[in-house]
mmCIF file of C-alpha atoms in Angstrom:
data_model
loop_
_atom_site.group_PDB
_atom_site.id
_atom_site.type_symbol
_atom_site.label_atom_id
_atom_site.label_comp_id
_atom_site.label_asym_id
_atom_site.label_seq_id
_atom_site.Cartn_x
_atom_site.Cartn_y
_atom_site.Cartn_z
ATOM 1 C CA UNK A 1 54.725 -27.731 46.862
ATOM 2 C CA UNK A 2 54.821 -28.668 50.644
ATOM 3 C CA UNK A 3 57.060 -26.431 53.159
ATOM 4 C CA UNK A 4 58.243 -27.842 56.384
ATOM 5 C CA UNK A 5 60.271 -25.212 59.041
ATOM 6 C CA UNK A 6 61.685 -23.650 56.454
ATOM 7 C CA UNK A 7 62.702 -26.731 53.632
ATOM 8 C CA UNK A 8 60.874 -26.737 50.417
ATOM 9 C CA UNK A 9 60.038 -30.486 49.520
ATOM 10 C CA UNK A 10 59.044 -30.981 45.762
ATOM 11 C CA UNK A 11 56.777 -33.155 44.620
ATOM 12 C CA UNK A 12 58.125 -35.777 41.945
ATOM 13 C CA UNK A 13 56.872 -35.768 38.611
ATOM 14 C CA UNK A 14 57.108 -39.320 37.534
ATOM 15 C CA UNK A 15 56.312 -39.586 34.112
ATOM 16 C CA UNK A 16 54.308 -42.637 32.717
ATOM 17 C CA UNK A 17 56.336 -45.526 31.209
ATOM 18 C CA UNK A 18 56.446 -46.020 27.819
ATOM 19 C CA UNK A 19 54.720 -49.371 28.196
ATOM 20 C CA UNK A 20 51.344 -47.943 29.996
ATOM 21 C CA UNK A 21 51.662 -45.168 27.298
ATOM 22 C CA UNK A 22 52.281 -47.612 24.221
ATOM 23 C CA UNK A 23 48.955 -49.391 25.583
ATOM 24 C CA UNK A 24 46.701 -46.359 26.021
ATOM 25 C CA UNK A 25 47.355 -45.552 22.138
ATOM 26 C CA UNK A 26 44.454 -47.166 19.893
ATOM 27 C CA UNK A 27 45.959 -48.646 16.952
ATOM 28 C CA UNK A 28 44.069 -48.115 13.643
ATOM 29 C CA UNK A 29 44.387 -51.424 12.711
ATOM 30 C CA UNK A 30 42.630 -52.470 15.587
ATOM 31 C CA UNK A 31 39.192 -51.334 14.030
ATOM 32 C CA UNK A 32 39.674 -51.820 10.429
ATOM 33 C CA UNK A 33 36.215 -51.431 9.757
ATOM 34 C CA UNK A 34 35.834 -47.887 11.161
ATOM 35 C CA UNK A 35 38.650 -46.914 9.760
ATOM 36 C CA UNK A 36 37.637 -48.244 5.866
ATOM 37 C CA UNK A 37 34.239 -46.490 6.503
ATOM 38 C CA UNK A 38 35.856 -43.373 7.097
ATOM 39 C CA UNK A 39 38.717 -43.103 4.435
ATOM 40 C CA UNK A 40 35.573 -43.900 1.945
ATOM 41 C CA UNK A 41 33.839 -40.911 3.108
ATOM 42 C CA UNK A 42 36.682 -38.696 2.496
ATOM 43 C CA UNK A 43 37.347 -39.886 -0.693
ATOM 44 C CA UNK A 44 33.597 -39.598 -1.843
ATOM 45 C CA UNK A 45 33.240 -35.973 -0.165
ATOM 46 C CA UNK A 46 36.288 -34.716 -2.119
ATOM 47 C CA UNK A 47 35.072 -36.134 -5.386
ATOM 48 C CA UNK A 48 31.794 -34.316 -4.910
ATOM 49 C CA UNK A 49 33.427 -31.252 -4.063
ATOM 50 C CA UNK A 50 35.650 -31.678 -7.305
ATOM 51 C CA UNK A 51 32.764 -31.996 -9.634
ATOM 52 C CA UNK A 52 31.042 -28.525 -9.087
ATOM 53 C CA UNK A 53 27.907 -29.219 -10.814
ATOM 54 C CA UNK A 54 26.492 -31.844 -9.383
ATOM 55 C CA UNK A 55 27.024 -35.384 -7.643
ATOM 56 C CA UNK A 56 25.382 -38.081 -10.287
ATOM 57 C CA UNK A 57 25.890 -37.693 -14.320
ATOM 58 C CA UNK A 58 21.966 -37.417 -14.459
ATOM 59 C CA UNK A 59 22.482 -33.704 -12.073
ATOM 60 C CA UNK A 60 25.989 -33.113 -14.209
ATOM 61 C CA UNK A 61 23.667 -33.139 -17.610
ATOM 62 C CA UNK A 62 20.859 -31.304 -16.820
ATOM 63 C CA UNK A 63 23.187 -28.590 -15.418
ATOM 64 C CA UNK A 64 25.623 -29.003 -18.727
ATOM 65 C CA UNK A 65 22.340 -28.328 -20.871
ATOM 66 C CA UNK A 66 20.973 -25.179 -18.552
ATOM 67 C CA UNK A 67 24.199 -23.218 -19.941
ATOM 68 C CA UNK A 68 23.137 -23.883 -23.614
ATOM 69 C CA UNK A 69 22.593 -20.992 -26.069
ATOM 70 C CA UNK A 70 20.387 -22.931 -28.827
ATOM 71 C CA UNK A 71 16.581 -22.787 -29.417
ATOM 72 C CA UNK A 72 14.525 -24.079 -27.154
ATOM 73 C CA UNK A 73 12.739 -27.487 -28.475
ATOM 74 C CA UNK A 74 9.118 -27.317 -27.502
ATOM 75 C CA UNK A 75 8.521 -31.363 -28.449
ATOM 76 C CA UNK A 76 5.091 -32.029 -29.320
ATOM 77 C CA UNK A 77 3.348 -29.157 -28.144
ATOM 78 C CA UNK A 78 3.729 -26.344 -31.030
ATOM 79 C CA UNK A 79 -0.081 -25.281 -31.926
ATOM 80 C CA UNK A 80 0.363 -22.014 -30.288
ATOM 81 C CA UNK A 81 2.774 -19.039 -30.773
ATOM 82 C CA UNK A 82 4.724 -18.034 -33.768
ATOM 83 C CA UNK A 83 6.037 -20.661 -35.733
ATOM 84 C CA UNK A 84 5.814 -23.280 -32.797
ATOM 85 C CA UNK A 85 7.610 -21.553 -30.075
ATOM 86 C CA UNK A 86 5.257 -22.038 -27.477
ATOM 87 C CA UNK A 87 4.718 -18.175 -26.518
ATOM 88 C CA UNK A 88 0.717 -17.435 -26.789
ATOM 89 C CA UNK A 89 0.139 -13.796 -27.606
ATOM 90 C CA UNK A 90 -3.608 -14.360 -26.053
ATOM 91 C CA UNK A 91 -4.920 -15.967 -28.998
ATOM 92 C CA UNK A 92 -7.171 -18.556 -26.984
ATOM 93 C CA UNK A 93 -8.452 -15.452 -24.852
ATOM 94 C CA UNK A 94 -12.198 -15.199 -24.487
ATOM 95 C CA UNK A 95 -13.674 -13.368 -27.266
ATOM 96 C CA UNK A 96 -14.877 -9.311 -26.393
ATOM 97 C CA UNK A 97 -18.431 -8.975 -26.162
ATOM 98 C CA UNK A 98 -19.986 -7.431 -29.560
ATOM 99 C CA UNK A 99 -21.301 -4.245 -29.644
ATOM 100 C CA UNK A 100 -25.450 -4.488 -29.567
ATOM 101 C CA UNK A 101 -27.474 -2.505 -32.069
ATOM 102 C CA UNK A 102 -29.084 0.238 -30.456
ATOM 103 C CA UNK A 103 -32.189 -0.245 -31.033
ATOM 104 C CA UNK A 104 -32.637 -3.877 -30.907
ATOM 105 C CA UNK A 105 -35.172 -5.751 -32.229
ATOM 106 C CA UNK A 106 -36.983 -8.138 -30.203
ATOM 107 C CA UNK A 107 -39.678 -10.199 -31.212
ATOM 108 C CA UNK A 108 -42.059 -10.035 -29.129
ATOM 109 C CA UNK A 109 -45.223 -7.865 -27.711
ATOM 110 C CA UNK A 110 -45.129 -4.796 -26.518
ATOM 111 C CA UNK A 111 -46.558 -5.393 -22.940
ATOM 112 C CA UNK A 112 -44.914 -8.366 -23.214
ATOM 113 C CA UNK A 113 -41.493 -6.417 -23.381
ATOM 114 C CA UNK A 114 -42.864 -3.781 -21.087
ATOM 115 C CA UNK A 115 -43.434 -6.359 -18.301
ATOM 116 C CA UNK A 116 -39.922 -7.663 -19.127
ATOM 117 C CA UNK A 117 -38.068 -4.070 -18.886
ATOM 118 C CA UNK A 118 -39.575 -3.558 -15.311
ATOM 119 C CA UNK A 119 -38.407 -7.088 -14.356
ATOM 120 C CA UNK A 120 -35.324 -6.408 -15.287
ATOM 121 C CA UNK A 121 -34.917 -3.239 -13.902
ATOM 122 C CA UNK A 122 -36.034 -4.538 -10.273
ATOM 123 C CA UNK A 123 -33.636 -7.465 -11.076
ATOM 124 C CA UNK A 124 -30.789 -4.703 -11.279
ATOM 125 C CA UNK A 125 -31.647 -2.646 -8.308
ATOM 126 C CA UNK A 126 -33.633 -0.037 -10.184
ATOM 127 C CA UNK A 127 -36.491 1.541 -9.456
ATOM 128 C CA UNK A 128 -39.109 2.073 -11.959
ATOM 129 C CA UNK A 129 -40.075 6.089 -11.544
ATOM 130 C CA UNK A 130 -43.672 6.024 -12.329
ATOM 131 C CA UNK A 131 -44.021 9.720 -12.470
ATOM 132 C CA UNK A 132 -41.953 10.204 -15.673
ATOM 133 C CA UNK A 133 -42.637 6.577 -17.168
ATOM 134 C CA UNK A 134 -45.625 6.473 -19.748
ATOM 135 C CA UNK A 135 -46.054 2.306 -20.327
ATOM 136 C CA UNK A 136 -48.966 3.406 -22.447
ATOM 137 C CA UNK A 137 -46.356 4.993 -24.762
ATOM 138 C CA UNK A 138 -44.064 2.171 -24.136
ATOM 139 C CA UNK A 139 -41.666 4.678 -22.501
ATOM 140 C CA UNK A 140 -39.856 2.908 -19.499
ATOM 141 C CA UNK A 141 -37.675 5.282 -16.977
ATOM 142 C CA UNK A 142 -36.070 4.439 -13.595
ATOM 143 C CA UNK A 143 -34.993 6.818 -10.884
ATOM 144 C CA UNK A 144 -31.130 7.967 -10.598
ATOM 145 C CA UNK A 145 -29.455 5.186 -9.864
ATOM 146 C CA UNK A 146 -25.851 5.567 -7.988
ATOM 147 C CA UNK A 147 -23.255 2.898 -9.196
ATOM 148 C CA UNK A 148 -20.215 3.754 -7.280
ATOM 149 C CA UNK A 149 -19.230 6.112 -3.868
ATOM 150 C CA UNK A 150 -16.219 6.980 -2.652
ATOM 151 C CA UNK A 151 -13.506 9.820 -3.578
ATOM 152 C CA UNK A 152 -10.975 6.746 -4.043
ATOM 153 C CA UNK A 153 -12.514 4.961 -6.410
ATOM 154 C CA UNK A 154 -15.578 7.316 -8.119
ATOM 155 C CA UNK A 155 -13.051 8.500 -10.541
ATOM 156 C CA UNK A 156 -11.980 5.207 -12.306
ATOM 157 C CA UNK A 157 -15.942 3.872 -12.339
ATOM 158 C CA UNK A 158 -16.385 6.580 -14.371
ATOM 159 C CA UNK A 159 -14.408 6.396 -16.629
ATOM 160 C CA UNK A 160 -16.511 3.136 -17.113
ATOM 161 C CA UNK A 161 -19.962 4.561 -17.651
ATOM 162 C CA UNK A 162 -19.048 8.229 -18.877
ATOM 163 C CA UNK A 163 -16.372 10.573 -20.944
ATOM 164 C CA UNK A 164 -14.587 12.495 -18.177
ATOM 165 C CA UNK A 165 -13.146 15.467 -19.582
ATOM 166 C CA UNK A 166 -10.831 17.684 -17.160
ATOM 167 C CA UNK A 167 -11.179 14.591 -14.137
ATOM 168 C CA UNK A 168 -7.953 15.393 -12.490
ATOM 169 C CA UNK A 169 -9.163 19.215 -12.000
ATOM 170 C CA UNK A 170 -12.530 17.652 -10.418
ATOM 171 C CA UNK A 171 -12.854 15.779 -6.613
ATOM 172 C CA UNK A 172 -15.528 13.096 -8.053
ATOM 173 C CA UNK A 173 -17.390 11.792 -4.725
ATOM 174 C CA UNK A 174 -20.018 9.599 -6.756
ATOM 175 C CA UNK A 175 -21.351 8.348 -10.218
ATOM 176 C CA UNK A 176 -25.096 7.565 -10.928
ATOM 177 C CA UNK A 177 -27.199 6.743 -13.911
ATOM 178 C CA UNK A 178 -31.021 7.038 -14.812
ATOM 179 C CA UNK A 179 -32.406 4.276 -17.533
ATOM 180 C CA UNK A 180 -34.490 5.538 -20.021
ATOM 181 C CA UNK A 181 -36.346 2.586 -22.289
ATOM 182 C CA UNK A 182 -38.193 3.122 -25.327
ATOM 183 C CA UNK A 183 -40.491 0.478 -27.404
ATOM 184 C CA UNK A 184 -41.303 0.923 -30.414
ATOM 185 C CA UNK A 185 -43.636 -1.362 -32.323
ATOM 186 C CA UNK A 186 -42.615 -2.782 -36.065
ATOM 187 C CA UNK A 187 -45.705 -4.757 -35.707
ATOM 188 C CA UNK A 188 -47.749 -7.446 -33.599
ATOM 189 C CA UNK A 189 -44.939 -9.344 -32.912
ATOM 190 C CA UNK A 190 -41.562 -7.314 -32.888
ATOM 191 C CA UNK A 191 -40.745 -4.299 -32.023
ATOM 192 C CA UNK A 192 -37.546 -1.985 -31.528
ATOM 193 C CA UNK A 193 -35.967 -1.490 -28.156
ATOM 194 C CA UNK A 194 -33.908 1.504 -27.201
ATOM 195 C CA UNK A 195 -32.175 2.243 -24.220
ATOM 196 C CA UNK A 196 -30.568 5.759 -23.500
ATOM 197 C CA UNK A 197 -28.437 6.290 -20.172
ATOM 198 C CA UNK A 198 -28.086 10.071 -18.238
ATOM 199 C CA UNK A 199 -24.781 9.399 -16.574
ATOM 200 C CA UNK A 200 -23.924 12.049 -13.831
ATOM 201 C CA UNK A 201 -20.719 12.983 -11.787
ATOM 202 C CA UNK A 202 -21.003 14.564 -8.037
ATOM 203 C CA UNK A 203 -18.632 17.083 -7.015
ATOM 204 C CA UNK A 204 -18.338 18.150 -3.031
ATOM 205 C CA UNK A 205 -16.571 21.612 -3.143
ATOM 206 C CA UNK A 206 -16.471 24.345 -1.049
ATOM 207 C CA UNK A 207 -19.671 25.829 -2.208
ATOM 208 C CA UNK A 208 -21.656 22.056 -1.838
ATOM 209 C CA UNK A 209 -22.485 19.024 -3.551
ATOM 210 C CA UNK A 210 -22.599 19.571 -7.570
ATOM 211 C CA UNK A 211 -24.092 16.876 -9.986
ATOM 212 C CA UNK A 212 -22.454 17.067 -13.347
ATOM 213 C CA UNK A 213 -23.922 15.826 -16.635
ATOM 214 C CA UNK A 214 -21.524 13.463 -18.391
ATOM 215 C CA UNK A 215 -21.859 12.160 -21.831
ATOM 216 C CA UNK A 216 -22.160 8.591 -21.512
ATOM 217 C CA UNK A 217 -19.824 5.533 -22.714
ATOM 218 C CA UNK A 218 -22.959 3.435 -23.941
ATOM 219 C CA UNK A 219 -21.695 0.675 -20.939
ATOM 220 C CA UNK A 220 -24.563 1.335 -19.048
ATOM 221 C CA UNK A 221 -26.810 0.774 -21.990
ATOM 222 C CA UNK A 222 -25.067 -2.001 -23.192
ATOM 223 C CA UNK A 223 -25.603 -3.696 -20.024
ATOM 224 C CA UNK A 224 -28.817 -3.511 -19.387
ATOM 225 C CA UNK A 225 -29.847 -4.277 -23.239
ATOM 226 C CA UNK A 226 -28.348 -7.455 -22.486
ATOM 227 C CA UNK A 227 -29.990 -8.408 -19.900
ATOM 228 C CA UNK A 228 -32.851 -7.250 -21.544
ATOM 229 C CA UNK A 229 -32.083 -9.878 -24.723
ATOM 230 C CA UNK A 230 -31.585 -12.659 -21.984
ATOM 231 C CA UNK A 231 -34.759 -12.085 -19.822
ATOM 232 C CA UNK A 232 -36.895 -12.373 -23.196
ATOM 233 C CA UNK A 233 -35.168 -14.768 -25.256
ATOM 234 C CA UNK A 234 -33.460 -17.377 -22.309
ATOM 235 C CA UNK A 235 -29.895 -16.779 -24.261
ATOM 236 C CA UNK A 236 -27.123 -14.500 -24.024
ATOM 237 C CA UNK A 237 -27.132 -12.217 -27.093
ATOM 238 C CA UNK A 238 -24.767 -13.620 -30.076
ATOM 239 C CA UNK A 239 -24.174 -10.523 -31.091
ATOM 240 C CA UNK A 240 -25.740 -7.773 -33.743
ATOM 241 C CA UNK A 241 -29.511 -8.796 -35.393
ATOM 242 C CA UNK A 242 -30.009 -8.988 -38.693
#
């Protein structure tokens, strides 16, 4: 708006003619291509939309069959489970170790074994206690040895190596054992093996550190008897002698 001494002038609004207007407009028929690409689109999109369970028949099956009820088919592969369901129970687990006779008979000489049972008691971190070992005797015996520390974790080692009566009433700090091995000659060339395990508990209380004697689980035996059997024979033990 322009104002000259006093006299508004307006500006004119001249609106465009409807030729320059009819020309600016873009025709749809003037790309037909375009426009056939994009109706297709639409179309397809609402199709896909309409179907809900998938796009292809291949996606629309598989998602049919997901909502069925029936048995499952397990095809070829029914050699485990009950009655060819596929569901394994653990029968292919590996087997438990089997409990070793104690005492075990070995054949072989009694130095020979002697010489074995310090071997494998250096093998396993023991030390052989010479003042209450009598090799002469064949009586084999190796200073406490401690298997686990730690408040956190004494408690559930052992559990492993001993009978814990009353543990929750006890702080357990650590767990140790002492290996005791006896030989005992059948004749020249066998002889009976026996392996006894003291298993102790320590307790830190207000009056001190307390060991406590606890009856023993036979692990700790059981272990080392095997690798015993191994270090003389070159084999993992089957299982009980005749």
């Amino acid at each position: 708006m322009l104002v000259f001494d006093d006299q508004v002038l307006y500006s004119r609004i001249v609106p465009p003619s409807g030729k320059h207007f009819r020309a600016r407009m873009v025709s749809p028929m003037k790309y037909p291509t375009c426009f056939l690409a994009l109706l297709l689109m639409t179309l397809g999109a609402t199709a896909a939309f309409g179907q809900g369970k998938g796009v292809d028949s291949q996606s629309q099956r598989i998602t049919d069959n997901s909502t069925s009820k029936g048995a499952a088919n397990n095809g070829t592969k029914q050699d485990v489970g009950t009655k060819g369901s596929g569901i394994n129970f653990g029968k292919e687990k590996t087997a438990a170790k089997p409990i070793l006779p104690n005492p075990y008979r070995l054949t072989a000489r009694r130095d020979a074994l002697i010489k074995a049972i310090a071997d494998v008691m250096r093998d396993r971190k023991l030390i052989l206690d010479e003042a209450a070992s009598k090799p002469d005797e064949g009586i084999i015996v190796s200073q406490p040895y401690t298997f686990i520390k730690g408040s956190v974790v004494t408690t559930s080692e052992l559990y492993r190596y001993a009978t814990v009566v009353n543990a929750d009433s006890r702080s357990w700090t650590r767990g140790r054992y002492t290996i005791t091995v006896e030989v005992q000659p059948i004749d020249g060339a066998s002889a009976n093996v026996s392996v006894n395990a003291h298993v102790e508990g320590r307790t830190d209380g207000p009056t001190g550190a307390e060991w406590v004697t606890l009856q023993s689980t036979q692990t700790a035996e059981q272990e080392f008897l095997s690798a015993l059997i191994e270090a003389v024979t070159g084999s993992a033990p089957a299982g009980p002698n005749p």
